[in-house]
mmCIF file with all atom_site columns, C-alpha atoms in Angstrom:
data_model
loop_
_atom_site.group_PDB
_atom_site.id
_atom_site.type_symbol
_atom_site.label_atom_id
_atom_site.label_alt_id
_atom_site.label_comp_id
_atom_site.label_asym_id
_atom_site.label_entity_id
_atom_site.label_seq_id
_atom_site.pdbx_PDB_ins_code
_atom_site.Cartn_x
_atom_site.Cartn_y
_atom_site.Cartn_z
_atom_site.occupancy
_atom_site.B_iso_or_equiv
_atom_site.pdbx_formal_charge
_atom_site.auth_seq_id
_atom_site.auth_comp_id
_atom_site.auth_asym_id
_atom_site.auth_atom_id
_atom_site.pdbx_PDB_model_num
ATOM 1   C CA . MET L 1 1   ? 0.000   0.000  0.000  1.00 0.00 ? 1   MET L CA 1
ATOM 2   C CA . ALA L 1 2   ? 1.374   3.331  -0.977 1.00 0.00 ? 2   ALA L CA 1
ATOM 3   C CA . LEU L 1 3   ? 1.030   6.280  1.347  1.00 0.00 ? 3   LEU L CA 1
ATOM 4   C CA . THR L 1 4   ? -0.538  9.372  -0.106 1.00 0.00 ? 4   THR L CA 1
ATOM 5   C CA . HIS L 1 5   ? 0.509   12.857 0.800  1.00 0.00 ? 5   HIS L CA 1
ATOM 6   C CA . ARG L 1 6   ? -2.079  15.017 2.609  1.00 0.00 ? 6   ARG L CA 1
ATOM 7   C CA . SER L 1 7   ? -1.647  18.724 2.665  1.00 0.00 ? 7   SER L CA 1
ATOM 8   C CA . LYS L 1 8   ? -1.739  20.533 5.948  1.00 0.00 ? 8   LYS L CA 1
ATOM 9   C CA . GLY L 1 9   ? -5.304  21.281 7.107  1.00 0.00 ? 9   GLY L CA 1
ATOM 10  C CA . SER L 1 10  ? -7.108  19.004 4.639  1.00 0.00 ? 10  SER L CA 1
ATOM 11  C CA . ASP L 1 11  ? -9.437  16.367 5.970  1.00 0.00 ? 11  ASP L CA 1
ATOM 12  C CA . VAL L 1 12  ? -10.361 13.518 3.642  1.00 0.00 ? 12  VAL L CA 1
ATOM 13  C CA . THR L 1 13  ? -13.271 12.380 5.825  1.00 0.00 ? 13  THR L CA 1
ATOM 14  C CA . ASN L 1 14  ? -15.208 15.654 5.469  1.00 0.00 ? 14  ASN L CA 1
ATOM 15  C CA . PRO L 1 15  ? -16.579 15.896 1.899  1.00 0.00 ? 15  PRO L CA 1
ATOM 16  C CA . TYR L 1 16  ? -17.767 19.478 2.429  1.00 0.00 ? 16  TYR L CA 1
ATOM 17  C CA . GLN L 1 17  ? -14.358 20.888 3.353  1.00 0.00 ? 17  GLN L CA 1
ATOM 18  C CA . THR L 1 18  ? -12.656 22.718 0.529  1.00 0.00 ? 18  THR L CA 1
ATOM 19  C CA . PRO L 1 19  ? -9.592  20.717 -0.513 1.00 0.00 ? 19  PRO L CA 1
ATOM 20  C CA . GLN L 1 20  ? -6.404  22.429 -1.526 1.00 0.00 ? 20  GLN L CA 1
ATOM 21  C CA . TYR L 1 21  ? -6.735  20.968 -5.017 1.00 0.00 ? 21  TYR L CA 1
ATOM 22  C CA . GLY L 1 22  ? -9.847  19.555 -6.600 1.00 0.00 ? 22  GLY L CA 1
ATOM 23  C CA . TYR L 1 23  ? -13.597 20.048 -6.600 1.00 0.00 ? 23  TYR L CA 1
ATOM 24  C CA . HIS L 1 24  ? -15.520 21.517 -3.654 1.00 0.00 ? 24  HIS L CA 1
ATOM 25  C CA . GLN L 1 25  ? -18.776 19.670 -3.031 1.00 0.00 ? 25  GLN L CA 1
ATOM 26  C CA . PRO L 1 26  ? -21.576 22.069 -1.947 1.00 0.00 ? 26  PRO L CA 1
ATOM 27  C CA . ASN L 1 27  ? -23.577 21.284 1.161  1.00 0.00 ? 27  ASN L CA 1
ATOM 28  C CA . PRO L 1 28  ? -27.022 20.014 0.029  1.00 0.00 ? 28  PRO L CA 1
ATOM 29  C CA . TYR L 1 29  ? -28.703 21.496 3.114  1.00 0.00 ? 29  TYR L CA 1
ATOM 30  C CA . ALA L 1 30  ? -27.329 24.957 2.465  1.00 0.00 ? 30  ALA L CA 1
ATOM 31  C CA . THR L 1 31  ? -28.271 24.986 -1.219 1.00 0.00 ? 31  THR L CA 1
ATOM 32  C CA . ALA L 1 32  ? -31.753 23.373 -0.921 1.00 0.00 ? 32  ALA L CA 1
ATOM 33  C CA . PRO L 1 33  ? -34.663 25.552 -2.053 1.00 0.00 ? 33  PRO L CA 1
ATOM 34  C CA . TYR L 1 34  ? -37.042 26.948 0.531  1.00 0.00 ? 34  TYR L CA 1
ATOM 35  C CA . PRO L 1 35  ? -40.214 24.917 0.995  1.00 0.00 ? 35  PRO L CA 1
ATOM 36  C CA . ALA L 1 36  ? -43.279 26.388 -0.680 1.00 0.00 ? 36  ALA L CA 1
ATOM 37  C CA . ALA L 1 37  ? -45.671 28.341 1.499  1.00 0.00 ? 37  ALA L CA 1
ATOM 38  C CA . ARG L 1 38  ? -48.923 26.643 2.427  1.00 0.00 ? 38  ARG L CA 1
ATOM 39  C CA . PRO L 1 39  ? -51.705 27.546 -0.026 1.00 0.00 ? 39  PRO L CA 1
ATOM 40  C CA . ARG L 1 40  ? -54.313 30.014 1.186  1.00 0.00 ? 40  ARG L CA 1
ATOM 41  C CA . MET L 1 41  ? -58.078 29.578 0.976  1.00 0.00 ? 41  MET L CA 1
ATOM 42  C CA . PHE L 1 42  ? -59.149 33.209 1.267  1.00 0.00 ? 42  PHE L CA 1
ATOM 43  C CA . GLY L 1 43  ? -57.932 36.233 -0.671 1.00 0.00 ? 43  GLY L CA 1
ATOM 44  C CA . GLY L 1 44  ? -59.012 38.663 2.042  1.00 0.00 ? 44  GLY L CA 1
ATOM 45  C CA . PRO L 1 45  ? -61.397 39.232 4.935  1.00 0.00 ? 45  PRO L CA 1
ATOM 46  C CA . LEU L 1 46  ? -64.449 39.666 2.690  1.00 0.00 ? 46  LEU L CA 1
ATOM 47  C CA . ALA L 1 47  ? -63.833 36.275 1.070  1.00 0.00 ? 47  ALA L CA 1
ATOM 48  C CA . ARG L 1 48  ? -63.550 34.703 4.533  1.00 0.00 ? 48  ARG L CA 1
ATOM 49  C CA . VAL L 1 49  ? -66.946 36.157 5.546  1.00 0.00 ? 49  VAL L CA 1
ATOM 50  C CA . VAL L 1 50  ? -68.634 35.067 2.312  1.00 0.00 ? 50  VAL L CA 1
ATOM 51  C CA . TRP L 1 51  ? -67.281 31.502 2.484  1.00 0.00 ? 51  TRP L CA 1
ATOM 52  C CA . THR L 1 52  ? -68.192 31.272 6.175  1.00 0.00 ? 52  THR L CA 1
ATOM 53  C CA . LEU L 1 53  ? -71.789 32.300 5.421  1.00 0.00 ? 53  LEU L CA 1
ATOM 54  C CA . VAL L 1 54  ? -72.255 29.617 2.716  1.00 0.00 ? 54  VAL L CA 1
ATOM 55  C CA . PRO L 1 55  ? -73.103 26.747 5.140  1.00 0.00 ? 55  PRO L CA 1
ATOM 56  C CA . VAL L 1 56  ? -75.322 29.008 7.261  1.00 0.00 ? 56  VAL L CA 1
ATOM 57  C CA . LEU L 1 57  ? -77.343 30.640 4.485  1.00 0.00 ? 57  LEU L CA 1
ATOM 58  C CA . SER L 1 58  ? -77.874 27.320 2.696  1.00 0.00 ? 58  SER L CA 1
ATOM 59  C CA . LEU L 1 59  ? -79.187 25.694 5.922  1.00 0.00 ? 59  LEU L CA 1
ATOM 60  C CA . GLY L 1 60  ? -76.417 23.119 5.757  1.00 0.00 ? 60  GLY L CA 1
ATOM 61  C CA . PHE L 1 61  ? -77.120 21.895 2.211  1.00 0.00 ? 61  PHE L CA 1
ATOM 62  C CA . LEU L 1 62  ? -73.898 23.488 0.910  1.00 0.00 ? 62  LEU L CA 1
ATOM 63  C CA . ALA L 1 63  ? -71.792 22.752 4.004  1.00 0.00 ? 63  ALA L CA 1
ATOM 64  C CA . PRO L 1 64  ? -69.259 20.635 2.013  1.00 0.00 ? 64  PRO L CA 1
ATOM 65  C CA . LEU L 1 65  ? -68.744 23.276 -0.706 1.00 0.00 ? 65  LEU L CA 1
ATOM 66  C CA . PRO L 1 66  ? -66.043 25.378 1.046  1.00 0.00 ? 66  PRO L CA 1
ATOM 67  C CA . PHE L 1 67  ? -64.100 22.201 1.864  1.00 0.00 ? 67  PHE L CA 1
ATOM 68  C CA . VAL L 1 68  ? -64.288 20.871 -1.692 1.00 0.00 ? 68  VAL L CA 1
ATOM 69  C CA . VAL L 1 69  ? -62.886 24.202 -2.914 1.00 0.00 ? 69  VAL L CA 1
ATOM 70  C CA . ALA L 1 70  ? -60.208 24.089 -0.193 1.00 0.00 ? 70  ALA L CA 1
ATOM 71  C CA . ALA L 1 71  ? -59.241 20.546 -1.205 1.00 0.00 ? 71  ALA L CA 1
ATOM 72  C CA . VAL L 1 72  ? -58.936 21.590 -4.855 1.00 0.00 ? 72  VAL L CA 1
ATOM 73  C CA . LYS L 1 73  ? -56.664 24.449 -3.733 1.00 0.00 ? 73  LYS L CA 1
ATOM 74  C CA . ARG L 1 74  ? -54.736 21.885 -1.611 1.00 0.00 ? 74  ARG L CA 1
ATOM 75  C CA . VAL L 1 75  ? -55.467 23.734 1.619  1.00 0.00 ? 75  VAL L CA 1
ATOM 76  C CA . VAL L 1 76  ? -56.962 20.616 3.251  1.00 0.00 ? 76  VAL L CA 1
ATOM 77  C CA . ALA L 1 77  ? -56.752 16.879 2.668  1.00 0.00 ? 77  ALA L CA 1
ATOM 78  C CA . TRP L 1 78  ? -59.439 15.181 0.575  1.00 0.00 ? 78  TRP L CA 1
ATOM 79  C CA . TRP L 1 79  ? -60.844 13.159 3.469  1.00 0.00 ? 79  TRP L CA 1
ATOM 80  C CA . LEU L 1 80  ? -62.250 16.353 5.010  1.00 0.00 ? 80  LEU L CA 1
ATOM 81  C CA . PRO L 1 81  ? -64.708 17.303 2.218  1.00 0.00 ? 81  PRO L CA 1
ATOM 82  C CA . VAL L 1 82  ? -65.689 13.635 1.879  1.00 0.00 ? 82  VAL L CA 1
ATOM 83  C CA . THR L 1 83  ? -66.513 13.605 5.596  1.00 0.00 ? 83  THR L CA 1
ATOM 84  C CA . TYR L 1 84  ? -68.646 16.731 5.240  1.00 0.00 ? 84  TYR L CA 1
ATOM 85  C CA . ILE L 1 85  ? -70.447 15.268 2.209  1.00 0.00 ? 85  ILE L CA 1
ATOM 86  C CA . VAL L 1 86  ? -71.270 12.073 4.120  1.00 0.00 ? 86  VAL L CA 1
ATOM 87  C CA . ASN L 1 87  ? -72.381 14.042 7.194  1.00 0.00 ? 87  ASN L CA 1
ATOM 88  C CA . THR L 1 88  ? -74.609 16.308 5.103  1.00 0.00 ? 88  THR L CA 1
ATOM 89  C CA . ILE L 1 89  ? -76.230 13.307 3.417  1.00 0.00 ? 89  ILE L CA 1
ATOM 90  C CA . VAL L 1 90  ? -76.835 11.644 6.798  1.00 0.00 ? 90  VAL L CA 1
ATOM 91  C CA . VAL L 1 91  ? -78.300 14.814 8.347  1.00 0.00 ? 91  VAL L CA 1
ATOM 92  C CA . MET L 1 92  ? -80.585 15.492 5.385  1.00 0.00 ? 92  MET L CA 1
ATOM 93  C CA . THR L 1 93  ? -81.733 11.843 5.378  1.00 0.00 ? 93  THR L CA 1
ATOM 94  C CA . VAL L 1 94  ? -82.580 12.078 9.080  1.00 0.00 ? 94  VAL L CA 1
ATOM 95  C CA . VAL L 1 95  ? -84.450 15.344 8.416  1.00 0.00 ? 95  VAL L CA 1
ATOM 96  C CA . MET L 1 96  ? -86.550 13.701 5.690  1.00 0.00 ? 96  MET L CA 1
ATOM 97  C CA . LEU L 1 97  ? -87.273 10.441 7.544  1.00 0.00 ? 97  LEU L CA 1
ATOM 98  C CA . THR L 1 98  ? -87.973 11.776 11.046 1.00 0.00 ? 98  THR L CA 1
ATOM 99  C CA . PRO L 1 99  ? -91.669 12.336 11.819 1.00 0.00 ? 99  PRO L CA 1
ATOM 100 C CA . ASP L 1 100 ? -92.933 15.808 12.665 1.00 0.00 ? 100 ASP L CA 1
ATOM 101 C CA . GLY L 1 101 ? -92.854 16.943 16.268 1.00 0.00 ? 101 GLY L CA 1
ATOM 102 C CA . THR L 1 102 ? -89.312 15.874 17.126 1.00 0.00 ? 102 THR L CA 1
ATOM 103 C CA . SER L 1 103 ? -86.430 18.269 17.629 1.00 0.00 ? 103 SER L CA 1
ATOM 104 C CA . LEU L 1 104 ? -83.615 15.953 16.479 1.00 0.00 ? 104 LEU L CA 1
ATOM 105 C CA . PRO L 1 105 ? -83.570 17.051 12.814 1.00 0.00 ? 105 PRO L CA 1
ATOM 106 C CA . GLY L 1 106 ? -83.391 20.737 13.693 1.00 0.00 ? 106 GLY L CA 1
ATOM 107 C CA . LEU L 1 107 ? -80.635 20.099 16.208 1.00 0.00 ? 107 LEU L CA 1
ATOM 108 C CA . LEU L 1 108 ? -78.599 18.125 13.658 1.00 0.00 ? 108 LEU L CA 1
ATOM 109 C CA . VAL L 1 109 ? -78.970 20.874 11.034 1.00 0.00 ? 109 VAL L CA 1
ATOM 110 C CA . ILE L 1 110 ? -77.904 23.553 13.528 1.00 0.00 ? 110 ILE L CA 1
ATOM 111 C CA . VAL L 1 111 ? -74.874 21.518 14.643 1.00 0.00 ? 111 VAL L CA 1
ATOM 112 C CA . LEU L 1 112 ? -73.882 20.910 11.000 1.00 0.00 ? 112 LEU L CA 1
ATOM 113 C CA . MET L 1 113 ? -74.212 24.613 10.131 1.00 0.00 ? 113 MET L CA 1
ATOM 114 C CA . ILE L 1 114 ? -72.249 25.820 13.170 1.00 0.00 ? 114 ILE L CA 1
ATOM 115 C CA . THR L 1 115 ? -69.514 23.209 12.736 1.00 0.00 ? 115 THR L CA 1
ATOM 116 C CA . ALA L 1 116 ? -69.105 23.865 9.012  1.00 0.00 ? 116 ALA L CA 1
ATOM 117 C CA . ALA L 1 117 ? -69.132 27.664 9.430  1.00 0.00 ? 117 ALA L CA 1
ATOM 118 C CA . THR L 1 118 ? -66.591 27.577 12.269 1.00 0.00 ? 118 THR L CA 1
ATOM 119 C CA . HIS L 1 119 ? -64.328 25.160 10.427 1.00 0.00 ? 119 HIS L CA 1
ATOM 120 C CA . THR L 1 120 ? -64.580 27.261 7.239  1.00 0.00 ? 120 THR L CA 1
ATOM 121 C CA . ALA L 1 121 ? -63.574 30.399 9.130  1.00 0.00 ? 121 ALA L CA 1
ATOM 122 C CA . LEU L 1 122 ? -60.512 28.580 10.506 1.00 0.00 ? 122 LEU L CA 1
ATOM 123 C CA . LEU L 1 123 ? -59.244 27.208 7.167  1.00 0.00 ? 123 LEU L CA 1
ATOM 124 C CA . ASP L 1 124 ? -56.377 29.727 6.901  1.00 0.00 ? 124 ASP L CA 1
ATOM 125 C CA . ASN L 1 125 ? -55.504 29.657 10.588 1.00 0.00 ? 125 ASN L CA 1
ATOM 126 C CA . THR L 1 126 ? -51.961 28.334 10.993 1.00 0.00 ? 126 THR L CA 1
ATOM 127 C CA . SER L 1 127 ? -52.543 26.965 14.496 1.00 0.00 ? 127 SER L CA 1
ATOM 128 C CA . VAL L 1 128 ? -55.262 24.562 13.282 1.00 0.00 ? 128 VAL L CA 1
ATOM 129 C CA . THR L 1 129 ? -53.590 21.519 11.724 1.00 0.00 ? 129 THR L CA 1
ATOM 130 C CA . ILE L 1 130 ? -56.325 18.870 11.593 1.00 0.00 ? 130 ILE L CA 1
ATOM 131 C CA . GLY L 1 131 ? -57.217 17.928 8.041  1.00 0.00 ? 131 GLY L CA 1
ATOM 132 C CA . LYS L 1 132 ? -54.325 19.845 6.531  1.00 0.00 ? 132 LYS L CA 1
#
């Protein structure tokens, strides 16, 4: 085995150290691009108010709509609008099949509207991470 000459201060074990002669390998962590910012659902405060009112003004029928739009914009995962679609179908089925005089259908519609409106208003909130 022949001994090779190492210049003073060079370290063969560190690939990111600049050698005296040869190619300097850049650090992949220092040259990596910044991660893309999370997509936004609302363009401004007026858009937030309008989208939040959609589930309320439609009496829950359009509760999944803001979440479908958010999923298309990649703000939320796809399981969230699917969950709202299934919940809306279940609530509307209960409303149609429950006999008159009971308060369960009205309660379910109110809970669906409040939940969907609150969740819609929080879509761009960075501290809420569920479904994103």
